XYZ file of C-alpha atoms in Angstrom:
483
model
C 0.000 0.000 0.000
C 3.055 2.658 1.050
C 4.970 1.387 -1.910
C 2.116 2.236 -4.365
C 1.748 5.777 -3.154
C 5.662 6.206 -3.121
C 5.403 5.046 -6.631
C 2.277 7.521 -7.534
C 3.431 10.461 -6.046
C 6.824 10.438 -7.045
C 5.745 10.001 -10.938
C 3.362 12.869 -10.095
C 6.299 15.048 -8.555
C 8.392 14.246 -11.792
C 5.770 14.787 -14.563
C 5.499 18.233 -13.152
C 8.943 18.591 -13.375
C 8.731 18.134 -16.808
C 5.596 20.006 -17.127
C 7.688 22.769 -16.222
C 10.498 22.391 -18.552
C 8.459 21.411 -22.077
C 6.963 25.445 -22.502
C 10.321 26.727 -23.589
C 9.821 24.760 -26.629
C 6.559 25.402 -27.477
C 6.759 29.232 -26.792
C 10.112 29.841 -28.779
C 8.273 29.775 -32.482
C 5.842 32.407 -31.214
C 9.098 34.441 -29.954
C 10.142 34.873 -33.794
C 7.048 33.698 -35.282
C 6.252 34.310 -38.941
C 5.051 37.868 -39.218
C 4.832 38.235 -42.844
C 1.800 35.044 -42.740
C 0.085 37.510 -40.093
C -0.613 40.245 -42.449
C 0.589 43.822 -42.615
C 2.229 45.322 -40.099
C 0.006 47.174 -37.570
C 2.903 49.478 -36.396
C 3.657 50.795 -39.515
C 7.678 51.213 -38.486
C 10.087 50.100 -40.854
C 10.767 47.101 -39.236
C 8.176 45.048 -41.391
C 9.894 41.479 -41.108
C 9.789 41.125 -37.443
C 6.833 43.379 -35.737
C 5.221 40.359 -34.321
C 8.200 39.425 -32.671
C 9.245 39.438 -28.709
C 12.547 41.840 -28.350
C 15.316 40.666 -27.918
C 14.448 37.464 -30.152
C 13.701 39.738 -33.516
C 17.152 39.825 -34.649
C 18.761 37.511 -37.249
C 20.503 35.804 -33.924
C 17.383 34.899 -32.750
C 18.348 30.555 -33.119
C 21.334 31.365 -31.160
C 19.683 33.353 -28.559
C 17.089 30.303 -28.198
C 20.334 27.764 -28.181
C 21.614 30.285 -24.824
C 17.973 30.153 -23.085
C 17.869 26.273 -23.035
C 22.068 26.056 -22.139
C 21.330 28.519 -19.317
C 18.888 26.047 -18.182
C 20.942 22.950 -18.973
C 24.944 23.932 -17.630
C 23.114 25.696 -14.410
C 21.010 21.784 -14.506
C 24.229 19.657 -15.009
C 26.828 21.806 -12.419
C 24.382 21.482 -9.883
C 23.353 17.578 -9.995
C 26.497 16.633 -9.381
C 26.277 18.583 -5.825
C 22.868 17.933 -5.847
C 23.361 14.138 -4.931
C 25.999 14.807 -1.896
C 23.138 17.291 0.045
C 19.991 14.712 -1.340
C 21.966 12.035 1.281
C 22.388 14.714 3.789
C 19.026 16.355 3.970
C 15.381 14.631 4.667
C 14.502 13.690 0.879
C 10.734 14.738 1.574
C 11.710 18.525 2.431
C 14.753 18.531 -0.178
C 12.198 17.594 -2.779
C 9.525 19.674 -1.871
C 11.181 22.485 -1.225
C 12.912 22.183 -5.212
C 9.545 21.895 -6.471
C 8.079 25.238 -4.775
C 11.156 27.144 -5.944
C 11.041 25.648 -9.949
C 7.227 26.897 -9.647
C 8.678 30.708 -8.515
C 11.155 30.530 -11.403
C 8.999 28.677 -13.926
C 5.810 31.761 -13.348
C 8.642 34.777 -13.277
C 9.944 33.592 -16.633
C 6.242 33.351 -17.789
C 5.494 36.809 -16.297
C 8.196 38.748 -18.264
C 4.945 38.293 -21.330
C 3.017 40.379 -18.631
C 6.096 43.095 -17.011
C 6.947 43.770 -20.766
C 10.412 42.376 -20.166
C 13.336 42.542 -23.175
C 15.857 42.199 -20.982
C 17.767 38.905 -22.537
C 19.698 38.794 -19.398
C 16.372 38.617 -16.983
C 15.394 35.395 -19.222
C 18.507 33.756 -18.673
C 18.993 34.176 -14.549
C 15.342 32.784 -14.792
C 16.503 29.719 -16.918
C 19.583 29.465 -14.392
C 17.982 29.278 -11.071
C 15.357 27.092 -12.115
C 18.229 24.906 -13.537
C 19.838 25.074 -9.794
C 17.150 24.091 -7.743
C 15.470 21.382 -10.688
C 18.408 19.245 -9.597
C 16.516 18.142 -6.293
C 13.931 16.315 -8.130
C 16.174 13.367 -9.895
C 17.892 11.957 -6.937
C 15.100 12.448 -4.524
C 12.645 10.783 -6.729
C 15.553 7.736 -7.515
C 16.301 7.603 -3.946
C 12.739 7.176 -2.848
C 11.872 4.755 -5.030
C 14.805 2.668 -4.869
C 14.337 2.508 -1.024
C 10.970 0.684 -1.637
C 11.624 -1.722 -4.729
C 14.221 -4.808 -4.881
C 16.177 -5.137 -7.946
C 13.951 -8.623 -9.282
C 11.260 -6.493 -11.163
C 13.436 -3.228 -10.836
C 13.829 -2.549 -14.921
C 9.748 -3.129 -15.677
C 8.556 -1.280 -12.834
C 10.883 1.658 -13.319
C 10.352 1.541 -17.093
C 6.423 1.996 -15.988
C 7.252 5.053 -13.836
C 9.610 6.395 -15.967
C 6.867 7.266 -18.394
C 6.576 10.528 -15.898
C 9.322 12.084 -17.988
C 6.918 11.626 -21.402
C 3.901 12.411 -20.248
C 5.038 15.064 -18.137
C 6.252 16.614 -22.176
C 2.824 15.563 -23.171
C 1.015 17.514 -20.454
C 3.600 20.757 -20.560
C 3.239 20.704 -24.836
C -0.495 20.757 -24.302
C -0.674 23.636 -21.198
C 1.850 25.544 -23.552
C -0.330 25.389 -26.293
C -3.296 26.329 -24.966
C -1.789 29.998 -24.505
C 1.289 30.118 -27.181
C -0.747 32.078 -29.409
C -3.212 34.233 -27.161
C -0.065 35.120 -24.177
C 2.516 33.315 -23.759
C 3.645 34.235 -20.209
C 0.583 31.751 -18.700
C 2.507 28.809 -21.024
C 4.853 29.354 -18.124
C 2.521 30.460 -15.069
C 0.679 27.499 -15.158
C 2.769 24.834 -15.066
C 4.678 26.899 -12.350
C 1.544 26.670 -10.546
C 1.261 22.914 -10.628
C 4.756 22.374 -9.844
C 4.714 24.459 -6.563
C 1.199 22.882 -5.871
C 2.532 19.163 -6.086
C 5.415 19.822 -4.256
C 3.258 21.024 -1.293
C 1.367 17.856 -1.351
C 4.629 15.968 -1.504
C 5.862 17.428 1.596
C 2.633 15.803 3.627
C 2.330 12.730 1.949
C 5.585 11.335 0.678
C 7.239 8.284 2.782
C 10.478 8.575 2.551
C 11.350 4.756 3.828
C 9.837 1.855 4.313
C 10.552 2.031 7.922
C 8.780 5.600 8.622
C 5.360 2.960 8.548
C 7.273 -0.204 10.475
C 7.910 -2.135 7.041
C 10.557 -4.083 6.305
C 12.898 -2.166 3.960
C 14.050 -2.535 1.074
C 11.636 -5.526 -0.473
C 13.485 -7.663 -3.072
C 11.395 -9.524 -6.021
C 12.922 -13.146 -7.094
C 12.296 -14.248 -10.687
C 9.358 -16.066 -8.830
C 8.257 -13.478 -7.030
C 9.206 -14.244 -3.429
C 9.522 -11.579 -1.373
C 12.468 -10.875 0.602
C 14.595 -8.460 2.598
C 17.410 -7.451 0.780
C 19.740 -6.824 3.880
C 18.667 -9.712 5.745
C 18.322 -12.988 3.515
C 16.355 -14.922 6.221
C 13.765 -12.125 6.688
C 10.691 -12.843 5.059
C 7.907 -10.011 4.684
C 4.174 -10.431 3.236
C 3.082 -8.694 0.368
C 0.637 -7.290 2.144
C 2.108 -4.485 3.628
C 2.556 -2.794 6.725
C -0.730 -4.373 7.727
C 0.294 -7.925 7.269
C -0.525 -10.723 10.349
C 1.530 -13.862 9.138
C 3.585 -14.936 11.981
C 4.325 -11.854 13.250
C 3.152 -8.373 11.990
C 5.733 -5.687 10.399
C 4.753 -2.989 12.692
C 5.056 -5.770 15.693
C 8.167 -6.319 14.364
C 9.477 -2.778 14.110
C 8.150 -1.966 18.064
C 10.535 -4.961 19.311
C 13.889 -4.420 20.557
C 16.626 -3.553 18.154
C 20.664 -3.687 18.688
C 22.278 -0.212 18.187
C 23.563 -0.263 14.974
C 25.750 2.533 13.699
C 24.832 5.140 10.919
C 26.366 3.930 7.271
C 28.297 6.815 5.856
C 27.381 8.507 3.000
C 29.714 7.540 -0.130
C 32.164 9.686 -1.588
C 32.629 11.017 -5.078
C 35.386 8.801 -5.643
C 34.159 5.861 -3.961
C 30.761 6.403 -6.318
C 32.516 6.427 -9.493
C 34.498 3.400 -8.500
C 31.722 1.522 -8.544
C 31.809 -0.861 -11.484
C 29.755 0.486 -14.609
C 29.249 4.083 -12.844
C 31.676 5.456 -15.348
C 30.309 3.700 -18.639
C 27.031 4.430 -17.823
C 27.646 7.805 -17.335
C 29.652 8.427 -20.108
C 27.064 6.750 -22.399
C 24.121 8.383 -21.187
C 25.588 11.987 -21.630
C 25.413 10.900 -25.718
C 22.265 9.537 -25.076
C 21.105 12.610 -23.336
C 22.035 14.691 -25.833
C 20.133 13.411 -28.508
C 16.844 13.349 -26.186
C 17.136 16.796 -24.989
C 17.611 17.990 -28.392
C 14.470 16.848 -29.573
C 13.144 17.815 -26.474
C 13.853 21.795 -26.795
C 13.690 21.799 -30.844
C 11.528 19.381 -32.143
C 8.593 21.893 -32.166
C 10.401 24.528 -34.011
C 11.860 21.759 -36.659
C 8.124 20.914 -36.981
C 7.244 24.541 -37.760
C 10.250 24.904 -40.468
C 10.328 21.831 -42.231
C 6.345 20.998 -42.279
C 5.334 24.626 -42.012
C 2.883 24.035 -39.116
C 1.323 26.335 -36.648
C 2.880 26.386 -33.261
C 0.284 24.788 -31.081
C 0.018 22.132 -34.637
C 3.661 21.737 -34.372
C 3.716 21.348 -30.094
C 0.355 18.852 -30.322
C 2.453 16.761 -33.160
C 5.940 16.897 -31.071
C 4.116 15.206 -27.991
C 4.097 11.777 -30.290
C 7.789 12.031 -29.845
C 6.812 11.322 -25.869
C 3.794 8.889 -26.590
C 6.982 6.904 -28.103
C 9.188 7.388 -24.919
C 6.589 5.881 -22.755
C 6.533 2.843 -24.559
C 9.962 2.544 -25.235
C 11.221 2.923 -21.754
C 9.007 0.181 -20.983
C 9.978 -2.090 -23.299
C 13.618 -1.762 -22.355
C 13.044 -2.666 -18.932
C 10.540 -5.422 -19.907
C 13.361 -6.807 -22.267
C 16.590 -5.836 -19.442
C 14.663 -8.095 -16.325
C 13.865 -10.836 -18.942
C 17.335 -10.962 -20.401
C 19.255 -9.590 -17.325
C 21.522 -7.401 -19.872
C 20.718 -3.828 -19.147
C 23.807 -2.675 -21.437
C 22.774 -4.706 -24.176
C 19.106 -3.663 -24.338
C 20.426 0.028 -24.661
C 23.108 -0.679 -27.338
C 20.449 -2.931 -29.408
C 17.765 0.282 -29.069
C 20.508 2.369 -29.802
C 22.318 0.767 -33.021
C 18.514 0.959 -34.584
C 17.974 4.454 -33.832
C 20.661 5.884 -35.681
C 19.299 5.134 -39.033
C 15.543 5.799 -37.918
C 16.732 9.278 -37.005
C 18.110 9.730 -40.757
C 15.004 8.136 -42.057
C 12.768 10.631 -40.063
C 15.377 13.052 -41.283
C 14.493 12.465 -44.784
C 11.113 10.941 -45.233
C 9.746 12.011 -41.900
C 7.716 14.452 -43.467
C 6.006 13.015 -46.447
C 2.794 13.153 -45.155
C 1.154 13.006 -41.187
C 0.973 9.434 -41.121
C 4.645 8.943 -42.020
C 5.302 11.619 -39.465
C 3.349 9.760 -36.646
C 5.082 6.447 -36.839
C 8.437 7.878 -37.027
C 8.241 10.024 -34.319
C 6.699 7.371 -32.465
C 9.337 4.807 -33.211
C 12.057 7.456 -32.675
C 10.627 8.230 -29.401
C 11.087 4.619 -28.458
C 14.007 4.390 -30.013
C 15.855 7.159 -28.532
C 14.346 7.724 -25.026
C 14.530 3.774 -24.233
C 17.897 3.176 -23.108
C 17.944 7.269 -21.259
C 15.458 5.796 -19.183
C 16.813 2.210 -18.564
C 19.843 4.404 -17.299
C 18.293 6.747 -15.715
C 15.976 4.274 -13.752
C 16.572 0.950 -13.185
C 20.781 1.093 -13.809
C 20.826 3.817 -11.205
C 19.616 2.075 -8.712
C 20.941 -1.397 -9.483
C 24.559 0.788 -9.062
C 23.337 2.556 -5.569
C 22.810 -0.800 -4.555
C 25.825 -2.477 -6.048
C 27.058 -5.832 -3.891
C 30.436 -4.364 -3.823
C 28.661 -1.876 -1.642
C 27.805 -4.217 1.425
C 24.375 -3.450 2.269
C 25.139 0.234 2.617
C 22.500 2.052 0.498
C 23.766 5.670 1.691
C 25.303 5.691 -2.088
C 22.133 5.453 -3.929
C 21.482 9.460 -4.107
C 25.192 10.380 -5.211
C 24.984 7.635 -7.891
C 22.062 8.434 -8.896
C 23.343 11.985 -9.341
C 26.720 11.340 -10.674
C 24.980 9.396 -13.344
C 22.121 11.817 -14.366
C 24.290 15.296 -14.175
C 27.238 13.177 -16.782
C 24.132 12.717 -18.595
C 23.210 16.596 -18.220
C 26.089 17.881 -19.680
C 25.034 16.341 -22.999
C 21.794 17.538 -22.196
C 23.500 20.734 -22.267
C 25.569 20.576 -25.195
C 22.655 19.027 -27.515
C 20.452 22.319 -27.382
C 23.342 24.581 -27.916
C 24.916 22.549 -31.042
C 21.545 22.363 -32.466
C 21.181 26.361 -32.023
C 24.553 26.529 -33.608
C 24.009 24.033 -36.468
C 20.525 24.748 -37.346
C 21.727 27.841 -39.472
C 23.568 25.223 -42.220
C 20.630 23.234 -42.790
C 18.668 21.006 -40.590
C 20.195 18.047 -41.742
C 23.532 18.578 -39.770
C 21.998 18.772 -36.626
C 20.456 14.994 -37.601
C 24.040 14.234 -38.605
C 25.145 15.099 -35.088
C 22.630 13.471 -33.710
C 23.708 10.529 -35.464
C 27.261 10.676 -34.367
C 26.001 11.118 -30.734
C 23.891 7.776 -31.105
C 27.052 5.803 -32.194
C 29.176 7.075 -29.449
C 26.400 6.399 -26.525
C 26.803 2.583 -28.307
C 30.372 2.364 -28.120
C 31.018 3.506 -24.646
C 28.585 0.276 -23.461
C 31.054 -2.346 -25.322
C 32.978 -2.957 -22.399
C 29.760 -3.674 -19.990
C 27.977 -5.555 -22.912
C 30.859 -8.074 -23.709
C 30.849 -8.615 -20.462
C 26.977 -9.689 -20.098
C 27.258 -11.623 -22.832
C 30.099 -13.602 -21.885
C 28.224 -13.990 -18.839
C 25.126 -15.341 -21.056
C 27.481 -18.057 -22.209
C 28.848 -19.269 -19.074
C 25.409 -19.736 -18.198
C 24.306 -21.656 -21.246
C 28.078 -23.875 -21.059
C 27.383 -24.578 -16.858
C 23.724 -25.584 -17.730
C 24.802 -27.927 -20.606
C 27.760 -29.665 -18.176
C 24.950 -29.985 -15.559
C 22.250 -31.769 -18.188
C 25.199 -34.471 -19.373
């Protein structure tokens, strides 16, 4: 019962971190929108090409200007994760959390209510983009942390691949709020979802359970391939499925009230002692590629959408969503695939070698017609946003929890961290290539993309070679048993 509400309120608190972050994509094509397609100019100045425009996006620059907006956001995003982590084991996760999300709702409105002040102050836009970038790095580890606290590592990659979907339809949910004021004002594209933000994390700081011993369970539950459930730091403990209200043998909350030996406080890891942790590097290193490519898509999709097919921007922000209805389903079907086959790497490289030439396809025949579009964004989606939520989830926490750790689970936050701001810094750098790029042609930036792909492939050779050799000493020690 606790470790369903953990699991709904968390993907709640994350989807409105999203919410939050999707109107900067939606609102930038009504920033340097078409004026020419809106008629004359009402003004009468001389400056007929770009009346309808918001100062200080009317200048030639404007793609560049955009590409320093989402950076802002992005660098401020990816310095302070990897802090973020270190003070997420420190502080209580429900008041760390909570206290993020009201702040991101502050930022997210005052961006939205330059529209409203008048504001063409590039500078204003930018501190806006770089606090909320600060204090948006409480939400990843928190959420991680939480979760991981509650779930074994049995089911780990489905269930996570499940809640992961907060990220897509969190993209979903901001594209549509966006859109329902891109055209009319703007600002309330960004007051809105600030509002929502700062409202969930309210009701996160009253409701969220941080552990499962806060309500006198059992922590953390592990899930067998035949779904036994266990405790993962004692092997002999055995806890009902039932929850915190269970009455076989001896109740959990019976159980907490007895008589425990002192036991002293685990530290929390180091940055070091993180990164030592076998795979912490790889996976880092690929998901910053990985990353990359999402975010890109992420901030520029819509405007792509608006050049290439000549769409409207709400037309162009309702189409870009299908991009997310693809991440959903391809986040779950890598951790479907990564519990079945027990190869986490090797689901990512598989997704990842077939995206790279579904990107060029999209690329090239992507826009032949909206049905064509629709399955290829789709199957991008998938594509792409599969393994940078395999990562992101379920190899996060497998790592916090690594054996070589001994039971101490102090590491899960800083891993989780570590992991996500590597991955940040390509979040960072996809944006801003894209904004330098996208004046050569739009093809480069899919070249780029491309390139990324292939890299976030190769970095996992190591870790898959080693699953698979794995594989085969399993198949070899189950043929000597059979003879």
């Amino acid at each position: 019962r606790y470790r369903g509400l953990t699991l709904v309120l968390t993907f709640l608190c994350y989807t409105s971190y999203h919410l939050s972050r999707k109107p900067i994509s939606i609102v930038k094509s009504q920033l340097h929108p078409n004026c020419s397609a809106l008629g004359p100019n009402p003004r009468n100045n001389s400056n007929s090409s770009t009346w309808c425009s918001w100062a200080p996006f009317d200048g030639d620059n404007y793609k560049e200007l955009f590409g320093a907006l989402d950076n802002a956001f992005l660098v401020a995003y990816a310095i302070g994760m990897f802090i973020s982590g270190i003070f997420g084991e420190c502080l209580p996760l429900r008041y760390y959390l909570s206290g993020g999300m009201v702040a991101s709702g502050l930022f997210t409105a005052l961006f939205g209510l330059g529209y409203f002040w008048d504001i063409h102050v590039l500078w204003y836009f930018i501190i806006m983009q770089v606090c909320n970038g600060l204090v948006q790095t409480t939400g990843w580890p928190s959420v991680v942390a939480c979760v991981g606290n509650w779930f074994g590592k049995g089911k780990r990659g489905l269930i996570m691949g499940i809640w992961n979907s907060h990220t897509s339809v969190g993209n979903i949910l901001g594209s549509l709020i966006a859109g329902a004021w891109v055209s009319s004002a703007w600002g309330l594209s960004f007051i809105v979802p600030g509002i929502i933000i700062a409202a969930m994390g309210i009701i996160c700081f009253f409701f969220l359970v941080e552990y499962p011993e806060d309500v006198g369970c059992s922590p953390p539950l592990h899930h067998d391939a035949g779904g036994v459930t266990s405790n993962e730091k004692d092997p002999e403990a055995v806890t009902s499925n039932e929850g915190p209200l269970s009455t076989s043998g001896q109740s959990s909350t019976d159980h907490s009230d007895s008589p425990k030996e002192p036991a002293e406080e685990p530290e929390a890891i180091s940055f070091l002692g993180a990164l030592r942790i076998p795979g912490v590097v790889e996976f880092s290193l690929c998901l910053l590629f990985a990353k990359l490519v999402s975010y890109t898509f992420l901030y520029w999709l819509p405007l792509y959408i608006v050049n290439v097919a000549h769409f409207s921007a709400k037309e162009a922000g309702d189409l870009s969503t299908l991009f997310d209805v693809g991440g959903i389903l391809g986040g779950i079907f890598a951790g479907l695939i990564s519990d079945y086959t027990g190869g986490r790497a090797t689901t990512c490289c598989a997704m990842l070698v077939v995206a790279a030439p579904m990107l060029f396809l999209y690329n090239h025949v992507g826009q032949n017609g909206i049905g064509t579009s629709i399955v290829m964004l789709i199957i991008c989606g998938a594509l792409v946003n599969g393994p940078y939520a395999l990562i992101t989830t379920a190899v996060s926490a497998d790592l916090g929890t690594h054996e070589s750790l001994k039971g101490n689970a102090k590491a899960l936050s800083t891993v989780t961290a570590i992991i996500d701001g590597t991955g940040s810094i390509g979040a960072a750098l996809g944006p801003l290539l894209a904004g330098l790029i996208s004046p050569t042609g739009w093809n480069n930036v899919f070249y780029m993309l491309i390139a990324a792909d292939v890299l976030a492939c190769l970095l996992l050779t190591r870790v898959v070679v080693k699953e698979v050799r794995g594989w085969c000493g399993c198949i070899a020690r189950k043929r000597g048993y059979v003879r």
